[in-house]
Amino acid sequence: MHGRGAAFLASAARPEQFPCTPWPEIAFAGRSNVGKSSVINRLLCRQDLARVSSTPGRTRTINFYQVSEGRVFVDLPGYGYAKVSRSLKEAWWSLVETYLTQRTQLRGVIHILDARHPPTPQDRQLQSFLNAIGVPAQLVLTKSDGVPRGRRAAVRKIVAESLALPSPEAPSFFSAETGEGVPELWRAIEAYLRAPAGGAGKEQAMQKRQHPDSR
């Protein structure tokens, strides 16, 4: 797969604005300014399909991009930006929670962390939430070009232990600058897209839970 034919599909600030399509979706989640848009653009061999904001916390909508062959990438708004008000954080989580728990087209989440920094409490909370609702997630450590090869095993171990991942090999490295990790991430995405629609256990997540921007 590649970016030929990929196009912006919709931007949603409310659940009723989610596009009515039958196509399977892969969502990209992570902290503000972690590089989600850059990951999407690199995967699709595009420079500016997904908008890269210079102001962390600015994006408060869910953006949908149609990928070739009737597949959709979904860029979730970033979390964890301290200068955003509590009310905006609550609105962000309400929108994202609704998407993650009710969107039947969702096949998997690419959970993106900055390889140069340890996971934050918000990263742990999101990973725990995804586990609880039964949504499969691939942990991607982006900006890997900033991590020396000799430190990578230790970085993987820290992330795996912090997020209670099944193996130190579970996180994958990725660099939008060099293209490292692109084939590996595409294989994970293709596996998710081939999987049948899930949703088991999602209804339970509508109960009150601590979300990634809780203090």
PDB file of C-alpha atoms in Angstrom:
ATOM      1  CA  MET A   1       0.000   0.000   0.000  1.00  0.00           C
ATOM      2  CA  HIS A   2       1.070   3.602  -0.563  1.00  0.00           C
ATOM      3  CA  GLY A   3      -0.232   7.149  -0.565  1.00  0.00           C
ATOM      4  CA  ARG A   4      -1.401   7.308  -4.168  1.00  0.00           C
ATOM      5  CA  GLY A   5      -5.115   8.086  -3.959  1.00  0.00           C
ATOM      6  CA  ALA A   6      -5.040   8.909  -0.238  1.00  0.00           C
ATOM      7  CA  ALA A   7      -7.124  11.949   0.593  1.00  0.00           C
ATOM      8  CA  PHE A   8      -8.602  13.910   3.465  1.00  0.00           C
ATOM      9  CA  LEU A   9     -12.050  12.529   4.219  1.00  0.00           C
ATOM     10  CA  ALA A  10     -13.572  14.399   7.180  1.00  0.00           C
ATOM     11  CA  SER A  11     -12.885  16.280  10.394  1.00  0.00           C
ATOM     12  CA  ALA A  12     -15.153  15.612  13.374  1.00  0.00           C
ATOM     13  CA  ALA A  13     -15.609  17.690  16.514  1.00  0.00           C
ATOM     14  CA  ARG A  14     -18.695  15.672  17.521  1.00  0.00           C
ATOM     15  CA  PRO A  15     -19.625  11.993  17.100  1.00  0.00           C
ATOM     16  CA  GLU A  16     -22.444  12.820  14.706  1.00  0.00           C
ATOM     17  CA  GLN A  17     -19.795  14.220  12.356  1.00  0.00           C
ATOM     18  CA  PHE A  18     -17.988  10.883  12.021  1.00  0.00           C
ATOM     19  CA  PRO A  19     -18.136   9.873   8.335  1.00  0.00           C
ATOM     20  CA  CYS A  20     -20.653   7.187   7.402  1.00  0.00           C
ATOM     21  CA  THR A  21     -18.401   4.734   5.600  1.00  0.00           C
ATOM     22  CA  PRO A  22     -18.143   0.916   5.661  1.00  0.00           C
ATOM     23  CA  TRP A  23     -14.357   0.874   5.463  1.00  0.00           C
ATOM     24  CA  PRO A  24     -12.082  -0.482   8.230  1.00  0.00           C
ATOM     25  CA  GLU A  25     -10.158   2.131  10.195  1.00  0.00           C
ATOM     26  CA  ILE A  26      -6.773   2.352  11.895  1.00  0.00           C
ATOM     27  CA  ALA A  27      -6.483   5.081  14.542  1.00  0.00           C
ATOM     28  CA  PHE A  28      -3.288   6.881  15.539  1.00  0.00           C
ATOM     29  CA  ALA A  29      -3.059   8.062  19.156  1.00  0.00           C
ATOM     30  CA  GLY A  30      -0.414   9.773  21.280  1.00  0.00           C
ATOM     31  CA  ARG A  31       0.623  12.827  23.215  1.00  0.00           C
ATOM     32  CA  SER A  32       0.480  16.276  21.680  1.00  0.00           C
ATOM     33  CA  ASN A  33       3.515  16.946  19.486  1.00  0.00           C
ATOM     34  CA  VAL A  34       4.605  13.288  19.503  1.00  0.00           C
ATOM     35  CA  GLY A  35       4.562  13.161  15.706  1.00  0.00           C
ATOM     36  CA  LYS A  36       1.336  11.358  14.791  1.00  0.00           C
ATOM     37  CA  SER A  37       0.783  13.394  11.631  1.00  0.00           C
ATOM     38  CA  SER A  38       4.390  12.849  10.572  1.00  0.00           C
ATOM     39  CA  VAL A  39       3.967   9.086  10.991  1.00  0.00           C
ATOM     40  CA  ILE A  40       0.828   9.105   8.832  1.00  0.00           C
ATOM     41  CA  ASN A  41       2.478  11.224   6.136  1.00  0.00           C
ATOM     42  CA  ARG A  42       5.552   8.981   6.045  1.00  0.00           C
ATOM     43  CA  LEU A  43       3.474   5.811   5.790  1.00  0.00           C
ATOM     44  CA  LEU A  44       1.554   7.256   2.862  1.00  0.00           C
ATOM     45  CA  CYS A  45       4.616   8.808   1.187  1.00  0.00           C
ATOM     46  CA  ARG A  46       3.005  12.214   1.443  1.00  0.00           C
ATOM     47  CA  GLN A  47       4.433  15.437   2.850  1.00  0.00           C
ATOM     48  CA  ASP A  48       1.338  17.278   3.954  1.00  0.00           C
ATOM     49  CA  LEU A  49      -1.745  15.051   3.871  1.00  0.00           C
ATOM     50  CA  ALA A  50      -2.011  14.965   7.664  1.00  0.00           C
ATOM     51  CA  ARG A  51      -1.533  18.451   9.055  1.00  0.00           C
ATOM     52  CA  VAL A  52       1.450  18.934  11.357  1.00  0.00           C
ATOM     53  CA  SER A  53       0.647  21.631  13.913  1.00  0.00           C
ATOM     54  CA  SER A  54       3.404  23.833  15.321  1.00  0.00           C
ATOM     55  CA  THR A  55       1.258  24.475  18.404  1.00  0.00           C
ATOM     56  CA  PRO A  56       0.824  21.437  20.710  1.00  0.00           C
ATOM     57  CA  GLY A  57      -2.751  20.881  21.821  1.00  0.00           C
ATOM     58  CA  ARG A  58      -4.267  22.869  18.965  1.00  0.00           C
ATOM     59  CA  THR A  59      -5.909  19.932  17.186  1.00  0.00           C
ATOM     60  CA  ARG A  60      -9.163  19.070  18.963  1.00  0.00           C
ATOM     61  CA  THR A  61     -10.915  17.206  16.181  1.00  0.00           C
ATOM     62  CA  ILE A  62     -10.695  13.646  14.907  1.00  0.00           C
ATOM     63  CA  ASN A  63      -9.386  13.714  11.345  1.00  0.00           C
ATOM     64  CA  PHE A  64     -10.202  10.936   8.879  1.00  0.00           C
ATOM     65  CA  TYR A  65      -8.077  10.142   5.806  1.00  0.00           C
ATOM     66  CA  GLN A  66      -9.170   7.731   3.119  1.00  0.00           C
ATOM     67  CA  VAL A  67      -6.375   5.412   2.097  1.00  0.00           C
ATOM     68  CA  SER A  68      -6.368   3.559  -1.213  1.00  0.00           C
ATOM     69  CA  GLU A  69      -8.570   0.485  -1.517  1.00  0.00           C
ATOM     70  CA  GLY A  70     -11.251   1.837   0.799  1.00  0.00           C
ATOM     71  CA  ARG A  71      -9.307   1.965   4.050  1.00  0.00           C
ATOM     72  CA  VAL A  72      -9.164   4.816   6.502  1.00  0.00           C
ATOM     73  CA  PHE A  73      -6.516   6.276   8.804  1.00  0.00           C
ATOM     74  CA  VAL A  74      -7.818   8.245  11.773  1.00  0.00           C
ATOM     75  CA  ASP A  75      -5.719  10.909  13.517  1.00  0.00           C
ATOM     76  CA  LEU A  76      -6.943  11.292  17.097  1.00  0.00           C
ATOM     77  CA  PRO A  77      -6.290  14.621  18.865  1.00  0.00           C
ATOM     78  CA  GLY A  78      -3.181  14.594  21.059  1.00  0.00           C
ATOM     79  CA  TYR A  79      -3.400  14.409  24.833  1.00  0.00           C
ATOM     80  CA  GLY A  80      -1.274  15.588  27.732  1.00  0.00           C
ATOM     81  CA  TYR A  81      -0.744  19.248  26.827  1.00  0.00           C
ATOM     82  CA  ALA A  82      -0.658  21.141  30.126  1.00  0.00           C
ATOM     83  CA  LYS A  83      -1.796  24.528  28.784  1.00  0.00           C
ATOM     84  CA  VAL A  84      -5.154  23.173  27.650  1.00  0.00           C
ATOM     85  CA  SER A  85      -7.982  23.890  30.107  1.00  0.00           C
ATOM     86  CA  ARG A  86      -9.644  21.159  32.130  1.00  0.00           C
ATOM     87  CA  SER A  87     -12.922  21.629  30.263  1.00  0.00           C
ATOM     88  CA  LEU A  88     -11.187  21.144  26.911  1.00  0.00           C
ATOM     89  CA  LYS A  89      -9.454  18.024  28.216  1.00  0.00           C
ATOM     90  CA  GLU A  90     -12.813  16.602  29.276  1.00  0.00           C
ATOM     91  CA  ALA A  91     -14.326  17.430  25.887  1.00  0.00           C
ATOM     92  CA  TRP A  92     -11.331  15.810  24.161  1.00  0.00           C
ATOM     93  CA  TRP A  93     -11.683  12.620  26.152  1.00  0.00           C
ATOM     94  CA  SER A  94     -15.440  12.408  25.657  1.00  0.00           C
ATOM     95  CA  LEU A  95     -14.964  12.569  21.880  1.00  0.00           C
ATOM     96  CA  VAL A  96     -12.068  10.102  21.811  1.00  0.00           C
ATOM     97  CA  GLU A  97     -13.761   7.667  24.207  1.00  0.00           C
ATOM     98  CA  THR A  98     -16.887   7.657  22.053  1.00  0.00           C
ATOM     99  CA  TYR A  99     -14.797   6.919  18.979  1.00  0.00           C
ATOM    100  CA  LEU A 100     -12.760   4.145  20.611  1.00  0.00           C
ATOM    101  CA  THR A 101     -15.713   2.412  22.231  1.00  0.00           C
ATOM    102  CA  GLN A 102     -18.452   2.826  19.628  1.00  0.00           C
ATOM    103  CA  ARG A 103     -16.793   2.992  16.213  1.00  0.00           C
ATOM    104  CA  THR A 104     -17.458  -0.428  14.689  1.00  0.00           C
ATOM    105  CA  GLN A 105     -15.093   0.315  11.778  1.00  0.00           C
ATOM    106  CA  LEU A 106     -12.101   0.522  14.154  1.00  0.00           C
ATOM    107  CA  ARG A 107      -9.688  -2.390  13.735  1.00  0.00           C
ATOM    108  CA  GLY A 108      -6.684  -1.262  15.753  1.00  0.00           C
ATOM    109  CA  VAL A 109      -4.780   1.635  17.279  1.00  0.00           C
ATOM    110  CA  ILE A 110      -1.220   2.736  16.599  1.00  0.00           C
ATOM    111  CA  HIS A 111      -0.166   4.114  19.988  1.00  0.00           C
ATOM    112  CA  ILE A 112       2.765   6.473  19.409  1.00  0.00           C
ATOM    113  CA  LEU A 113       5.366   7.449  21.993  1.00  0.00           C
ATOM    114  CA  ASP A 114       8.525   9.544  21.684  1.00  0.00           C
ATOM    115  CA  ALA A 115      11.447   7.103  21.765  1.00  0.00           C
ATOM    116  CA  ARG A 116      13.643   9.733  23.436  1.00  0.00           C
ATOM    117  CA  HIS A 117      11.517   9.957  26.588  1.00  0.00           C
ATOM    118  CA  PRO A 118      10.018   7.447  29.044  1.00  0.00           C
ATOM    119  CA  PRO A 119       6.246   6.859  29.009  1.00  0.00           C
ATOM    120  CA  THR A 120       4.123   9.360  30.924  1.00  0.00           C
ATOM    121  CA  PRO A 121       1.184   8.587  33.216  1.00  0.00           C
ATOM    122  CA  GLN A 122      -1.122   9.619  30.361  1.00  0.00           C
ATOM    123  CA  ASP A 123       0.559   7.103  28.042  1.00  0.00           C
ATOM    124  CA  ARG A 124       0.026   4.370  30.635  1.00  0.00           C
ATOM    125  CA  GLN A 125      -3.600   5.339  31.148  1.00  0.00           C
ATOM    126  CA  LEU A 126      -4.382   5.212  27.440  1.00  0.00           C
ATOM    127  CA  GLN A 127      -2.693   1.838  27.007  1.00  0.00           C
ATOM    128  CA  SER A 128      -4.594   0.481  29.994  1.00  0.00           C
ATOM    129  CA  PHE A 129      -7.843   1.800  28.552  1.00  0.00           C
ATOM    130  CA  LEU A 130      -7.217   0.171  25.179  1.00  0.00           C
ATOM    131  CA  ASN A 131      -6.478  -3.125  26.917  1.00  0.00           C
ATOM    132  CA  ALA A 132      -9.676  -2.844  28.962  1.00  0.00           C
ATOM    133  CA  ILE A 133     -11.925  -2.322  25.952  1.00  0.00           C
ATOM    134  CA  GLY A 134     -10.235  -4.998  23.887  1.00  0.00           C
ATOM    135  CA  VAL A 135      -8.887  -2.790  21.099  1.00  0.00           C
ATOM    136  CA  PRO A 136      -5.592  -4.158  19.714  1.00  0.00           C
ATOM    137  CA  ALA A 137      -2.760  -1.637  19.799  1.00  0.00           C
ATOM    138  CA  GLN A 138       0.712  -1.494  18.266  1.00  0.00           C
ATOM    139  CA  LEU A 139       3.164   0.516  20.359  1.00  0.00           C
ATOM    140  CA  VAL A 140       5.395   2.651  18.117  1.00  0.00           C
ATOM    141  CA  LEU A 141       8.457   4.551  19.359  1.00  0.00           C
ATOM    142  CA  THR A 142       8.850   7.417  16.945  1.00  0.00           C
ATOM    143  CA  LYS A 143      11.746   9.859  16.463  1.00  0.00           C
ATOM    144  CA  SER A 144      14.016   6.824  16.765  1.00  0.00           C
ATOM    145  CA  ASP A 145      16.745   8.607  14.792  1.00  0.00           C
ATOM    146  CA  GLY A 146      17.405  10.455  18.069  1.00  0.00           C
ATOM    147  CA  VAL A 147      18.147   7.230  19.980  1.00  0.00           C
ATOM    148  CA  PRO A 148      21.595   5.581  19.646  1.00  0.00           C
ATOM    149  CA  ARG A 149      21.528   1.923  18.631  1.00  0.00           C
ATOM    150  CA  GLY A 150      23.276   0.946  21.829  1.00  0.00           C
ATOM    151  CA  ARG A 151      20.436   2.318  23.960  1.00  0.00           C
ATOM    152  CA  ARG A 152      17.529   0.800  22.101  1.00  0.00           C
ATOM    153  CA  ALA A 153      17.236  -2.471  24.009  1.00  0.00           C
ATOM    154  CA  ALA A 154      17.082  -0.525  27.271  1.00  0.00           C
ATOM    155  CA  VAL A 155      14.487   1.878  25.858  1.00  0.00           C
ATOM    156  CA  ARG A 156      12.302  -0.992  24.717  1.00  0.00           C
ATOM    157  CA  LYS A 157      12.549  -2.679  28.098  1.00  0.00           C
ATOM    158  CA  ILE A 158      11.556   0.488  29.974  1.00  0.00           C
ATOM    159  CA  VAL A 159       8.546   1.041  27.719  1.00  0.00           C
ATOM    160  CA  ALA A 160       7.409  -2.579  27.866  1.00  0.00           C
ATOM    161  CA  GLU A 161       7.609  -2.681  31.653  1.00  0.00           C
ATOM    162  CA  SER A 162       5.964   0.715  32.118  1.00  0.00           C
ATOM    163  CA  LEU A 163       3.011  -0.126  29.875  1.00  0.00           C
ATOM    164  CA  ALA A 164       2.756  -3.791  30.923  1.00  0.00           C
ATOM    165  CA  LEU A 165       3.367  -5.010  27.385  1.00  0.00           C
ATOM    166  CA  PRO A 166       3.699  -8.761  26.811  1.00  0.00           C
ATOM    167  CA  SER A 167       7.325  -8.569  25.636  1.00  0.00           C
ATOM    168  CA  PRO A 168      10.251  -6.116  25.378  1.00  0.00           C
ATOM    169  CA  GLU A 169      10.041  -6.771  21.637  1.00  0.00           C
ATOM    170  CA  ALA A 170       6.467  -5.441  21.452  1.00  0.00           C
ATOM    171  CA  PRO A 171       7.371  -1.764  20.845  1.00  0.00           C
ATOM    172  CA  SER A 172       8.695  -0.988  17.368  1.00  0.00           C
ATOM    173  CA  PHE A 173      10.979   1.892  16.403  1.00  0.00           C
ATOM    174  CA  PHE A 174       9.972   4.396  13.737  1.00  0.00           C
ATOM    175  CA  SER A 175      11.472   7.500  12.186  1.00  0.00           C
ATOM    176  CA  ALA A 176       9.576   9.825   9.872  1.00  0.00           C
ATOM    177  CA  GLU A 177      12.940  11.362   8.964  1.00  0.00           C
ATOM    178  CA  THR A 178      14.778   8.226   7.853  1.00  0.00           C
ATOM    179  CA  GLY A 179      11.922   5.848   7.082  1.00  0.00           C
ATOM    180  CA  GLU A 180      13.043   3.337   9.698  1.00  0.00           C
ATOM    181  CA  GLY A 181      10.216   1.031  10.725  1.00  0.00           C
ATOM    182  CA  VAL A 182       7.876   1.790   7.817  1.00  0.00           C
ATOM    183  CA  PRO A 183       7.671  -1.816   6.465  1.00  0.00           C
ATOM    184  CA  GLU A 184       7.229  -3.248   9.962  1.00  0.00           C
ATOM    185  CA  LEU A 185       4.433  -0.832  10.817  1.00  0.00           C
ATOM    186  CA  TRP A 186       2.684  -1.493   7.511  1.00  0.00           C
ATOM    187  CA  ARG A 187       2.705  -5.226   8.299  1.00  0.00           C
ATOM    188  CA  ALA A 188       1.047  -4.566  11.657  1.00  0.00           C
ATOM    189  CA  ILE A 189      -1.535  -2.292  10.030  1.00  0.00           C
ATOM    190  CA  GLU A 190      -2.325  -4.834   7.304  1.00  0.00           C
ATOM    191  CA  ALA A 191      -2.845  -7.522   9.953  1.00  0.00           C
ATOM    192  CA  TYR A 192      -5.313  -5.285  11.803  1.00  0.00           C
ATOM    193  CA  LEU A 193      -7.158  -4.405   8.590  1.00  0.00           C
ATOM    194  CA  ARG A 194      -7.619  -8.084   7.729  1.00  0.00           C
ATOM    195  CA  ALA A 195      -9.121  -8.818  11.145  1.00  0.00           C
ATOM    196  CA  PRO A 196     -12.917  -8.971  11.521  1.00  0.00           C
ATOM    197  CA  ALA A 197     -14.777  -6.199  13.303  1.00  0.00           C
ATOM    198  CA  GLY A 198     -14.415  -6.511  17.047  1.00  0.00           C
ATOM    199  CA  GLY A 199     -16.130  -4.569  19.751  1.00  0.00           C
ATOM    200  CA  ALA A 200     -16.260  -7.198  22.467  1.00  0.00           C
ATOM    201  CA  GLY A 201     -16.018  -5.496  25.806  1.00  0.00           C
ATOM    202  CA  LYS A 202     -16.270  -1.972  24.416  1.00  0.00           C
ATOM    203  CA  GLU A 203     -19.612  -1.347  26.050  1.00  0.00           C
ATOM    204  CA  GLN A 204     -18.000  -1.798  29.465  1.00  0.00           C
ATOM    205  CA  ALA A 205     -15.732   1.157  28.763  1.00  0.00           C
ATOM    206  CA  MET A 206     -18.636   3.568  28.859  1.00  0.00           C
ATOM    207  CA  GLN A 207     -18.474   3.244  32.623  1.00  0.00           C
ATOM    208  CA  LYS A 208     -16.562   6.073  34.308  1.00  0.00           C
ATOM    209  CA  ARG A 209     -12.807   5.617  33.861  1.00  0.00           C
ATOM    210  CA  GLN A 210      -9.714   7.717  34.445  1.00  0.00           C
ATOM    211  CA  HIS A 211      -8.613   9.175  31.133  1.00  0.00           C
ATOM    212  CA  PRO A 212      -5.153  10.189  29.832  1.00  0.00           C
ATOM    213  CA  ASP A 213      -5.469  13.839  30.831  1.00  0.00           C
ATOM    214  CA  SER A 214      -6.619  13.224  34.408  1.00  0.00           C
ATOM    215  CA  ARG A 215      -4.567  14.959  37.048  1.00  0.00           C
TER     216      ARG A 215
END
